[in-house]
Amino acid sequence: MMKKEVLIEGMKCEGCANTVQERFAEIEGVESVKIDLANKKATIESQSEILENRFVAALADTKYSLVK
């Protein structure tokens, strides 16, 4: 199992966190997504390495973005 943490810009409420969680959960290979709203962080567990651009693409049509 691989674990990846990414910082998310634009999350302000539980609704925001739910949207990001749902988008990341739809990515092939993702096993679980935990959102830490206070720290604006997502922790993703997957069976194999998932490239960061997949997460960027998942948020492409939202107001959220990955912090580089």
PDB file of N, CA and C in Angstrom:
ATOM      1  N   MET A   1       0.846  -1.184   0.000  1.00  0.00           N
ATOM      2  CA  MET A   1       0.000   0.000   0.000  1.00  0.00           C
ATOM      3  C   MET A   1       0.887   1.241   0.000  1.00  0.00           C
ATOM      4  N   MET A   2       0.565   2.186  -0.845  1.00  0.00           N
ATOM      5  CA  MET A   2       1.321   3.437  -0.910  1.00  0.00           C
ATOM      6  C   MET A   2       0.472   4.560  -0.329  1.00  0.00           C
ATOM      7  N   LYS A   3       1.143   5.509   0.318  1.00  0.00           N
ATOM      8  CA  LYS A   3       0.448   6.645   0.916  1.00  0.00           C
ATOM      9  C   LYS A   3       1.046   7.926   0.369  1.00  0.00           C
ATOM     10  N   LYS A   4       0.174   8.866   0.005  1.00  0.00           N
ATOM     11  CA  LYS A   4       0.623  10.141  -0.555  1.00  0.00           C
ATOM     12  C   LYS A   4      -0.174  11.254   0.119  1.00  0.00           C
ATOM     13  N   GLU A   5       0.512  12.336   0.483  1.00  0.00           N
ATOM     14  CA  GLU A   5      -0.163  13.503   1.048  1.00  0.00           C
ATOM     15  C   GLU A   5      -0.003  14.664   0.077  1.00  0.00           C
ATOM     16  N   VAL A   6      -1.107  15.369  -0.150  1.00  0.00           N
ATOM     17  CA  VAL A   6      -1.070  16.556  -1.007  1.00  0.00           C
ATOM     18  C   VAL A   6      -1.793  17.692  -0.300  1.00  0.00           C
ATOM     19  N   LEU A   7      -1.308  18.908  -0.518  1.00  0.00           N
ATOM     20  CA  LEU A   7      -1.968  20.095   0.013  1.00  0.00           C
ATOM     21  C   LEU A   7      -2.942  20.616  -1.028  1.00  0.00           C
ATOM     22  N   ILE A   8      -4.118  21.003  -0.556  1.00  0.00           N
ATOM     23  CA  ILE A   8      -5.174  21.468  -1.447  1.00  0.00           C
ATOM     24  C   ILE A   8      -5.483  22.928  -1.142  1.00  0.00           C
ATOM     25  N   GLU A   9      -5.502  23.749  -2.176  1.00  0.00           N
ATOM     26  CA  GLU A   9      -5.857  25.152  -2.031  1.00  0.00           C
ATOM     27  C   GLU A   9      -7.332  25.323  -2.366  1.00  0.00           C
ATOM     28  N   GLY A  10      -8.047  26.126  -1.579  1.00  0.00           N
ATOM     29  CA  GLY A  10      -9.434  26.453  -1.890  1.00  0.00           C
ATOM     30  C   GLY A  10     -10.469  25.770  -1.019  1.00  0.00           C
ATOM     31  N   MET A  11     -10.080  24.799  -0.197  1.00  0.00           N
ATOM     32  CA  MET A  11     -11.045  24.123   0.683  1.00  0.00           C
ATOM     33  C   MET A  11     -11.342  25.004   1.887  1.00  0.00           C
ATOM     34  N   LYS A  12     -12.657  25.258   2.118  1.00  0.00           N
ATOM     35  CA  LYS A  12     -13.038  26.121   3.227  1.00  0.00           C
ATOM     36  C   LYS A  12     -14.052  25.477   4.174  1.00  0.00           C
ATOM     37  N   CYS A  13     -14.749  24.438   3.694  1.00  0.00           N
ATOM     38  CA  CYS A  13     -15.823  23.849   4.508  1.00  0.00           C
ATOM     39  C   CYS A  13     -15.914  22.341   4.246  1.00  0.00           C
ATOM     40  N   GLU A  14     -16.817  21.694   4.972  1.00  0.00           N
ATOM     41  CA  GLU A  14     -17.010  20.250   4.794  1.00  0.00           C
ATOM     42  C   GLU A  14     -17.464  19.922   3.372  1.00  0.00           C
ATOM     43  N   GLY A  15     -18.261  20.775   2.786  1.00  0.00           N
ATOM     44  CA  GLY A  15     -18.710  20.557   1.404  1.00  0.00           C
ATOM     45  C   GLY A  15     -17.537  20.530   0.445  1.00  0.00           C
ATOM     46  N   CYS A  16     -16.603  21.464   0.657  1.00  0.00           N
ATOM     47  CA  CYS A  16     -15.381  21.507  -0.162  1.00  0.00           C
ATOM     48  C   CYS A  16     -14.606  20.200   0.006  1.00  0.00           C
ATOM     49  N   ALA A  17     -14.429  19.796   1.253  1.00  0.00           N
ATOM     50  CA  ALA A  17     -13.677  18.582   1.558  1.00  0.00           C
ATOM     51  C   ALA A  17     -14.333  17.363   0.921  1.00  0.00           C
ATOM     52  N   ASN A  18     -15.668  17.304   0.962  1.00  0.00           N
ATOM     53  CA  ASN A  18     -16.390  16.178   0.366  1.00  0.00           C
ATOM     54  C   ASN A  18     -16.189  16.123  -1.141  1.00  0.00           C
ATOM     55  N   THR A  19     -16.208  17.285  -1.796  1.00  0.00           N
ATOM     56  CA  THR A  19     -16.001  17.333  -3.245  1.00  0.00           C
ATOM     57  C   THR A  19     -14.622  16.800  -3.607  1.00  0.00           C
ATOM     58  N   VAL A  20     -13.594  17.274  -2.899  1.00  0.00           N
ATOM     59  CA  VAL A  20     -12.227  16.828  -3.172  1.00  0.00           C
ATOM     60  C   VAL A  20     -12.104  15.325  -2.918  1.00  0.00           C
ATOM     61  N   GLN A  21     -12.682  14.866  -1.806  1.00  0.00           N
ATOM     62  CA  GLN A  21     -12.619  13.437  -1.477  1.00  0.00           C
ATOM     63  C   GLN A  21     -13.271  12.596  -2.569  1.00  0.00           C
ATOM     64  N   GLU A  22     -14.442  13.012  -3.035  1.00  0.00           N
ATOM     65  CA  GLU A  22     -15.148  12.264  -4.090  1.00  0.00           C
ATOM     66  C   GLU A  22     -14.336  12.234  -5.384  1.00  0.00           C
ATOM     67  N   ARG A  23     -13.760  13.371  -5.760  1.00  0.00           N
ATOM     68  CA  ARG A  23     -12.971  13.434  -7.001  1.00  0.00           C
ATOM     69  C   ARG A  23     -11.763  12.512  -6.932  1.00  0.00           C
ATOM     70  N   PHE A  24     -11.051  12.547  -5.802  1.00  0.00           N
ATOM     71  CA  PHE A  24      -9.857  11.706  -5.664  1.00  0.00           C
ATOM     72  C   PHE A  24     -10.230  10.228  -5.593  1.00  0.00           C
ATOM     73  N   ALA A  25     -11.358   9.918  -4.960  1.00  0.00           N
ATOM     74  CA  ALA A  25     -11.787   8.522  -4.833  1.00  0.00           C
ATOM     75  C   ALA A  25     -12.113   7.904  -6.191  1.00  0.00           C
ATOM     76  N   GLU A  26     -12.463   8.741  -7.177  1.00  0.00           N
ATOM     77  CA  GLU A  26     -12.803   8.251  -8.521  1.00  0.00           C
ATOM     78  C   GLU A  26     -11.570   7.869  -9.333  1.00  0.00           C
ATOM     79  N   ILE A  27     -10.388   8.266  -8.890  1.00  0.00           N
ATOM     80  CA  ILE A  27      -9.159   7.968  -9.632  1.00  0.00           C
ATOM     81  C   ILE A  27      -8.861   6.470  -9.521  1.00  0.00           C
ATOM     82  N   GLU A  28      -8.575   5.872 -10.653  1.00  0.00           N
ATOM     83  CA  GLU A  28      -8.292   4.435 -10.684  1.00  0.00           C
ATOM     84  C   GLU A  28      -7.094   4.110  -9.803  1.00  0.00           C
ATOM     85  N   GLY A  29      -7.260   3.099  -8.953  1.00  0.00           N
ATOM     86  CA  GLY A  29      -6.177   2.656  -8.087  1.00  0.00           C
ATOM     87  C   GLY A  29      -6.241   3.215  -6.675  1.00  0.00           C
ATOM     88  N   VAL A  30      -7.048   4.271  -6.469  1.00  0.00           N
ATOM     89  CA  VAL A  30      -7.156   4.865  -5.135  1.00  0.00           C
ATOM     90  C   VAL A  30      -7.988   3.954  -4.241  1.00  0.00           C
ATOM     91  N   GLU A  31      -7.442   3.626  -3.067  1.00  0.00           N
ATOM     92  CA  GLU A  31      -8.124   2.764  -2.097  1.00  0.00           C
ATOM     93  C   GLU A  31      -8.906   3.584  -1.077  1.00  0.00           C
ATOM     94  N   SER A  32      -8.288   4.673  -0.577  1.00  0.00           N
ATOM     95  CA  SER A  32      -8.975   5.518   0.400  1.00  0.00           C
ATOM     96  C   SER A  32      -8.443   6.940   0.333  1.00  0.00           C
ATOM     97  N   VAL A  33      -9.310   7.872   0.741  1.00  0.00           N
ATOM     98  CA  VAL A  33      -8.952   9.292   0.770  1.00  0.00           C
ATOM     99  C   VAL A  33      -9.408   9.849   2.102  1.00  0.00           C
ATOM    100  N   LYS A  34      -8.480  10.484   2.817  1.00  0.00           N
ATOM    101  CA  LYS A  34      -8.832  11.154   4.072  1.00  0.00           C
ATOM    102  C   LYS A  34      -8.500  12.624   3.904  1.00  0.00           C
ATOM    103  N   ILE A  35      -9.473  13.484   4.239  1.00  0.00           N
ATOM    104  CA  ILE A  35      -9.285  14.918   4.115  1.00  0.00           C
ATOM    105  C   ILE A  35      -9.097  15.527   5.502  1.00  0.00           C
ATOM    106  N   ASP A  36      -8.053  16.322   5.636  1.00  0.00           N
ATOM    107  CA  ASP A  36      -7.796  17.085   6.864  1.00  0.00           C
ATOM    108  C   ASP A  36      -8.083  18.540   6.514  1.00  0.00           C
ATOM    109  N   LEU A  37      -9.321  18.979   6.776  1.00  0.00           N
ATOM    110  CA  LEU A  37      -9.757  20.312   6.375  1.00  0.00           C
ATOM    111  C   LEU A  37      -8.954  21.402   7.083  1.00  0.00           C
ATOM    112  N   ALA A  38      -8.673  21.221   8.358  1.00  0.00           N
ATOM    113  CA  ALA A  38      -7.941  22.233   9.134  1.00  0.00           C
ATOM    114  C   ALA A  38      -6.570  22.524   8.536  1.00  0.00           C
ATOM    115  N   ASN A  39      -5.897  21.481   8.056  1.00  0.00           N
ATOM    116  CA  ASN A  39      -4.565  21.640   7.476  1.00  0.00           C
ATOM    117  C   ASN A  39      -4.579  21.646   5.949  1.00  0.00           C
ATOM    118  N   LYS A  40      -5.794  21.601   5.371  1.00  0.00           N
ATOM    119  CA  LYS A  40      -5.972  21.630   3.911  1.00  0.00           C
ATOM    120  C   LYS A  40      -5.129  20.568   3.217  1.00  0.00           C
ATOM    121  N   LYS A  41      -5.250  19.343   3.744  1.00  0.00           N
ATOM    122  CA  LYS A  41      -4.403  18.244   3.278  1.00  0.00           C
ATOM    123  C   LYS A  41      -5.275  17.031   2.941  1.00  0.00           C
ATOM    124  N   ALA A  42      -4.877  16.312   1.909  1.00  0.00           N
ATOM    125  CA  ALA A  42      -5.525  15.046   1.560  1.00  0.00           C
ATOM    126  C   ALA A  42      -4.487  13.945   1.677  1.00  0.00           C
ATOM    127  N   THR A  43      -4.864  12.853   2.322  1.00  0.00           N
ATOM    128  CA  THR A  43      -4.003  11.678   2.415  1.00  0.00           C
ATOM    129  C   THR A  43      -4.658  10.584   1.589  1.00  0.00           C
ATOM    130  N   ILE A  44      -3.939  10.120   0.584  1.00  0.00           N
ATOM    131  CA  ILE A  44      -4.471   9.138  -0.355  1.00  0.00           C
ATOM    132  C   ILE A  44      -3.702   7.842  -0.204  1.00  0.00           C
ATOM    133  N   GLU A  45      -4.427   6.733  -0.087  1.00  0.00           N
ATOM    134  CA  GLU A  45      -3.797   5.418  -0.071  1.00  0.00           C
ATOM    135  C   GLU A  45      -4.168   4.706  -1.361  1.00  0.00           C
ATOM    136  N   SER A  46      -3.170   4.064  -1.968  1.00  0.00           N
ATOM    137  CA  SER A  46      -3.392   3.372  -3.241  1.00  0.00           C
ATOM    138  C   SER A  46      -2.522   2.124  -3.308  1.00  0.00           C
ATOM    139  N   GLN A  47      -2.876   1.239  -4.223  1.00  0.00           N
ATOM    140  CA  GLN A  47      -2.116   0.007  -4.413  1.00  0.00           C
ATOM    141  C   GLN A  47      -0.794   0.267  -5.126  1.00  0.00           C
ATOM    142  N   SER A  48      -0.759   1.305  -5.964  1.00  0.00           N
ATOM    143  CA  SER A  48       0.457   1.630  -6.702  1.00  0.00           C
ATOM    144  C   SER A  48       0.605   3.145  -6.785  1.00  0.00           C
ATOM    145  N   GLU A  49       1.765   3.579  -7.228  1.00  0.00           N
ATOM    146  CA  GLU A  49       2.054   5.012  -7.338  1.00  0.00           C
ATOM    147  C   GLU A  49       1.077   5.681  -8.308  1.00  0.00           C
ATOM    148  N   ILE A  50       0.515   6.804  -7.886  1.00  0.00           N
ATOM    149  CA  ILE A  50      -0.365   7.585  -8.752  1.00  0.00           C
ATOM    150  C   ILE A  50       0.315   8.933  -8.967  1.00  0.00           C
ATOM    151  N   LEU A  51       0.502   9.293 -10.212  1.00  0.00           N
ATOM    152  CA  LEU A  51       1.189  10.536 -10.532  1.00  0.00           C
ATOM    153  C   LEU A  51       0.346  11.733 -10.111  1.00  0.00           C
ATOM    154  N   GLU A  52       1.044  12.799  -9.685  1.00  0.00           N
ATOM    155  CA  GLU A  52       0.370  13.987  -9.188  1.00  0.00           C
ATOM    156  C   GLU A  52      -0.557  14.611 -10.235  1.00  0.00           C
ATOM    157  N   ASN A  53      -0.201  14.487 -11.514  1.00  0.00           N
ATOM    158  CA  ASN A  53      -1.045  15.101 -12.542  1.00  0.00           C
ATOM    159  C   ASN A  53      -2.438  14.476 -12.596  1.00  0.00           C
ATOM    160  N   ARG A  54      -2.584  13.249 -12.101  1.00  0.00           N
ATOM    161  CA  ARG A  54      -3.918  12.625 -12.036  1.00  0.00           C
ATOM    162  C   ARG A  54      -4.801  13.363 -11.028  1.00  0.00           C
ATOM    163  N   PHE A  55      -4.191  13.814  -9.916  1.00  0.00           N
ATOM    164  CA  PHE A  55      -4.938  14.565  -8.900  1.00  0.00           C
ATOM    165  C   PHE A  55      -5.272  15.968  -9.410  1.00  0.00           C
ATOM    166  N   VAL A  56      -4.318  16.567 -10.118  1.00  0.00           N
ATOM    167  CA  VAL A  56      -4.555  17.885 -10.724  1.00  0.00           C
ATOM    168  C   VAL A  56      -5.728  17.787 -11.705  1.00  0.00           C
ATOM    169  N   ALA A  57      -5.719  16.754 -12.535  1.00  0.00           N
ATOM    170  CA  ALA A  57      -6.778  16.565 -13.525  1.00  0.00           C
ATOM    171  C   ALA A  57      -8.135  16.337 -12.854  1.00  0.00           C
ATOM    172  N   ALA A  58      -8.146  15.615 -11.730  1.00  0.00           N
ATOM    173  CA  ALA A  58      -9.398  15.329 -11.023  1.00  0.00           C
ATOM    174  C   ALA A  58     -10.049  16.604 -10.501  1.00  0.00           C
ATOM    175  N   LEU A  59      -9.243  17.629 -10.249  1.00  0.00           N
ATOM    176  CA  LEU A  59      -9.757  18.893  -9.709  1.00  0.00           C
ATOM    177  C   LEU A  59      -9.871  19.983 -10.778  1.00  0.00           C
ATOM    178  N   ALA A  60      -9.625  19.624 -12.031  1.00  0.00           N
ATOM    179  CA  ALA A  60      -9.508  20.606 -13.113  1.00  0.00           C
ATOM    180  C   ALA A  60     -10.722  21.530 -13.245  1.00  0.00           C
ATOM    181  N   ASP A  61     -11.928  21.002 -13.099  1.00  0.00           N
ATOM    182  CA  ASP A  61     -13.121  21.839 -13.296  1.00  0.00           C
ATOM    183  C   ASP A  61     -13.743  22.262 -11.954  1.00  0.00           C
ATOM    184  N   THR A  62     -12.921  22.325 -10.916  1.00  0.00           N
ATOM    185  CA  THR A  62     -13.387  22.788  -9.600  1.00  0.00           C
ATOM    186  C   THR A  62     -12.604  24.042  -9.221  1.00  0.00           C
ATOM    187  N   LYS A  63     -12.945  24.618  -8.072  1.00  0.00           N
ATOM    188  CA  LYS A  63     -12.209  25.802  -7.595  1.00  0.00           C
ATOM    189  C   LYS A  63     -11.034  25.403  -6.707  1.00  0.00           C
ATOM    190  N   TYR A  64     -10.714  24.110  -6.648  1.00  0.00           N
ATOM    191  CA  TYR A  64      -9.635  23.618  -5.804  1.00  0.00           C
ATOM    192  C   TYR A  64      -8.419  23.288  -6.652  1.00  0.00           C
ATOM    193  N   SER A  65      -7.249  23.379  -6.036  1.00  0.00           N
ATOM    194  CA  SER A  65      -6.024  23.039  -6.762  1.00  0.00           C
ATOM    195  C   SER A  65      -4.976  22.507  -5.800  1.00  0.00           C
ATOM    196  N   LEU A  66      -4.036  21.747  -6.346  1.00  0.00           N
ATOM    197  CA  LEU A  66      -2.928  21.237  -5.551  1.00  0.00           C
ATOM    198  C   LEU A  66      -1.918  22.355  -5.336  1.00  0.00           C
ATOM    199  N   VAL A  67      -1.386  22.439  -4.136  1.00  0.00           N
ATOM    200  CA  VAL A  67      -0.339  23.409  -3.820  1.00  0.00           C
ATOM    201  C   VAL A  67       0.984  22.793  -4.250  1.00  0.00           C
ATOM    202  N   LYS A  68       1.728  23.488  -5.042  1.00  0.00           N
ATOM    203  CA  LYS A  68       3.017  22.978  -5.543  1.00  0.00           C
ATOM    204  C   LYS A  68       4.129  23.362  -4.594  1.00  0.00           C
TER     205      LYS A  68
END
